[in-house]
Tab-separated table of C-alpha atoms in Angstrom:
chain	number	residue	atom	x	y	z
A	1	UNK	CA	52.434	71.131	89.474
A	2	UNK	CA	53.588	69.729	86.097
A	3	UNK	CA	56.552	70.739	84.319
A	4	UNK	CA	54.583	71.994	81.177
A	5	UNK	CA	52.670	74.053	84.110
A	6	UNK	CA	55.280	75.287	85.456
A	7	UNK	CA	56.690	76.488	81.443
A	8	UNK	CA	53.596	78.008	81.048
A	9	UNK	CA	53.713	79.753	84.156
A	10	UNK	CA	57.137	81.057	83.529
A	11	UNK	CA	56.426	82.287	80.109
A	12	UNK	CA	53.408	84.333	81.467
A	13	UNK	CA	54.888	85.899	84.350
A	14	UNK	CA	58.980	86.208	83.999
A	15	UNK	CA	59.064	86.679	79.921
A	16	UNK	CA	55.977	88.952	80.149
A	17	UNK	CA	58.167	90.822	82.193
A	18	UNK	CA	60.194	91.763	79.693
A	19	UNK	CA	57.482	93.418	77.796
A	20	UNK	CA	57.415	95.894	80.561
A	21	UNK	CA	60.878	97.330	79.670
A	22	UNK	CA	60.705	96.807	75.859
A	23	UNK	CA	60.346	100.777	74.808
A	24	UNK	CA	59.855	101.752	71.423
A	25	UNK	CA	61.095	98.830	69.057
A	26	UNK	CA	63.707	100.132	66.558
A	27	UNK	CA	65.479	98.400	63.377
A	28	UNK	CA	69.285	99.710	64.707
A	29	UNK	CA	69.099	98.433	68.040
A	30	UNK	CA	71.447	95.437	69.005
A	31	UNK	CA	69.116	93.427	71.338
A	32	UNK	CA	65.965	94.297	69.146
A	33	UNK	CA	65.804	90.530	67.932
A	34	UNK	CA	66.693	89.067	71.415
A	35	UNK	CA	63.323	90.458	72.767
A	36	UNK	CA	61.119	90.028	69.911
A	37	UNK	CA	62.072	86.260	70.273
A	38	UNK	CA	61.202	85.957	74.104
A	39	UNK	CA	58.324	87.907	72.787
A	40	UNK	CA	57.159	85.917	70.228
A	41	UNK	CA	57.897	82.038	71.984
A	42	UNK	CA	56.499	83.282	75.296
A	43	UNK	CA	53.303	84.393	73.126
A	44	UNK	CA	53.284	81.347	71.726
A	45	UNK	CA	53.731	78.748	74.536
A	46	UNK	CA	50.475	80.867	76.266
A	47	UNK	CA	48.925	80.563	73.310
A	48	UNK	CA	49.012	76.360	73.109
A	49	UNK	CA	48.917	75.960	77.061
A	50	UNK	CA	45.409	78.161	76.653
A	51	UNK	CA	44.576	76.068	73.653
A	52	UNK	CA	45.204	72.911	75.432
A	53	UNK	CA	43.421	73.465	78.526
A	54	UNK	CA	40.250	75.325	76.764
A	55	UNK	CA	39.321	72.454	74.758
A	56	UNK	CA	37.009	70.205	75.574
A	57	UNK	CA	37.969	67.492	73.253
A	58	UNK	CA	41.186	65.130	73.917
A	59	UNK	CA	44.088	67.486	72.645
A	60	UNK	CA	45.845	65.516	69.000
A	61	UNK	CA	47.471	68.638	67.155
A	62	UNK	CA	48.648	67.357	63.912
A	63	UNK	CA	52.085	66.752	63.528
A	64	UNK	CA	52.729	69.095	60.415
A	65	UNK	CA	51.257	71.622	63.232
A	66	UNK	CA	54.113	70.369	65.366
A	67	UNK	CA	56.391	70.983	63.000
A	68	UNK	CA	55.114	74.323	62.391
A	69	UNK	CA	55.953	75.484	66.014
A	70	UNK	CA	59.039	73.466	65.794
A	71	UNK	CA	60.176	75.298	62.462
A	72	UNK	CA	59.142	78.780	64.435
A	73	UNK	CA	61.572	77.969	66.930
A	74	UNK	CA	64.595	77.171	65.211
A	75	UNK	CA	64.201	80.114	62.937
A	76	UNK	CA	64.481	82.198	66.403
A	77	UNK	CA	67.466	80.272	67.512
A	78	UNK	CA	69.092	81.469	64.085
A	79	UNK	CA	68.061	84.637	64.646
A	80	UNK	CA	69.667	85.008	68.064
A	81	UNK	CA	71.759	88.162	68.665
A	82	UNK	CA	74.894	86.881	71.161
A	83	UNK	CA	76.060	90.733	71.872
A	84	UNK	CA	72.890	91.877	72.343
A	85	UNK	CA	71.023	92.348	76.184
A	86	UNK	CA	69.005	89.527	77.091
A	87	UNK	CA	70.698	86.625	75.170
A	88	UNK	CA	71.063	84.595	78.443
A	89	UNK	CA	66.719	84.955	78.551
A	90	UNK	CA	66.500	84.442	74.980
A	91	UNK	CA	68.238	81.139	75.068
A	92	UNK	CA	66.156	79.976	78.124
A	93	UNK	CA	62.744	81.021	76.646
A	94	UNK	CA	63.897	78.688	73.852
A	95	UNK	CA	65.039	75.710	75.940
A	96	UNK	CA	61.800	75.951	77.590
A	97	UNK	CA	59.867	76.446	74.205
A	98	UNK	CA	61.387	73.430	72.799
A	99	UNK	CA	60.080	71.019	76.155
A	100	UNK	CA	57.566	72.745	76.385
A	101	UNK	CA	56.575	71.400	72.754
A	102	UNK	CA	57.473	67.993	73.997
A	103	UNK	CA	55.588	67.817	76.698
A	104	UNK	CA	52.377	69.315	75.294
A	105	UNK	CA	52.154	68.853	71.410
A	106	UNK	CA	54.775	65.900	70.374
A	107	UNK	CA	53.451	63.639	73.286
A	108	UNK	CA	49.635	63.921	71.680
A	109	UNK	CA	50.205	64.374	67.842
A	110	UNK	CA	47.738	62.242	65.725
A	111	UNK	CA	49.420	59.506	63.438
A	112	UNK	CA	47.024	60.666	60.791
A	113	UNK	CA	45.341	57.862	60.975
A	114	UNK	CA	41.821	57.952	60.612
A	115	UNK	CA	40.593	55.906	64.100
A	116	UNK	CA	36.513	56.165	63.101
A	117	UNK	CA	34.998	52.957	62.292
């Protein structure tokens, strides 16, 4: 099994976990932003690991795309809530968002370079 398997995996099964005990969402609660980020990245990493292995074509994501889901997750480390439950989750869905982006996107971005004769 590959490592960006193995992310994908993780973010499917342990972080969609976490949407089991969520409850009602609410403005005043402490660790509020802590599981809308493991949330949100966990979405997201399903999201490109079903992109990437639905399409037929040879993956190239652009790199302004890459930067895109890079941008997405440093605006959730900024946003993390240290006193707030699940912080030690938080931080690993974003270690493993930001390989995970290695691996998959940043390893196949196109140069922009148009390669049609």
């Amino acid at each position: 099994m590959f490592s960006e398997e193995i992310i994908a995996n993780k973010a499917e099964s342990y972080y969609g976990a976490f949407r089991a005990d969520t409850g009602v969402f609410t403005q005043e609660s402490s660790d509020n932003w802590n599981r809308k980020i493991v949330l949100g990245l966990s979405d997201m990493i399903v999201k490109i690991w079903n992109e990437w292995k639905s399409d037929t074509r040879h993956y190239s994501p652009s790199k302004m795309r890459y930067e895109e889901y890079l941008d997405t997750v440093k605006r959730a480390e900024r946003r993390l809530d240290p006193e707030g439950s699940g912080y030690e989750v938080a931080q690993a869905v974003i270690r493993d968002c930001k390989r995970f982006l290695k691996l998959v996107v940043l390893y196949r971005v196109r140069n922009g370079k148009c390669r049609v004769m």
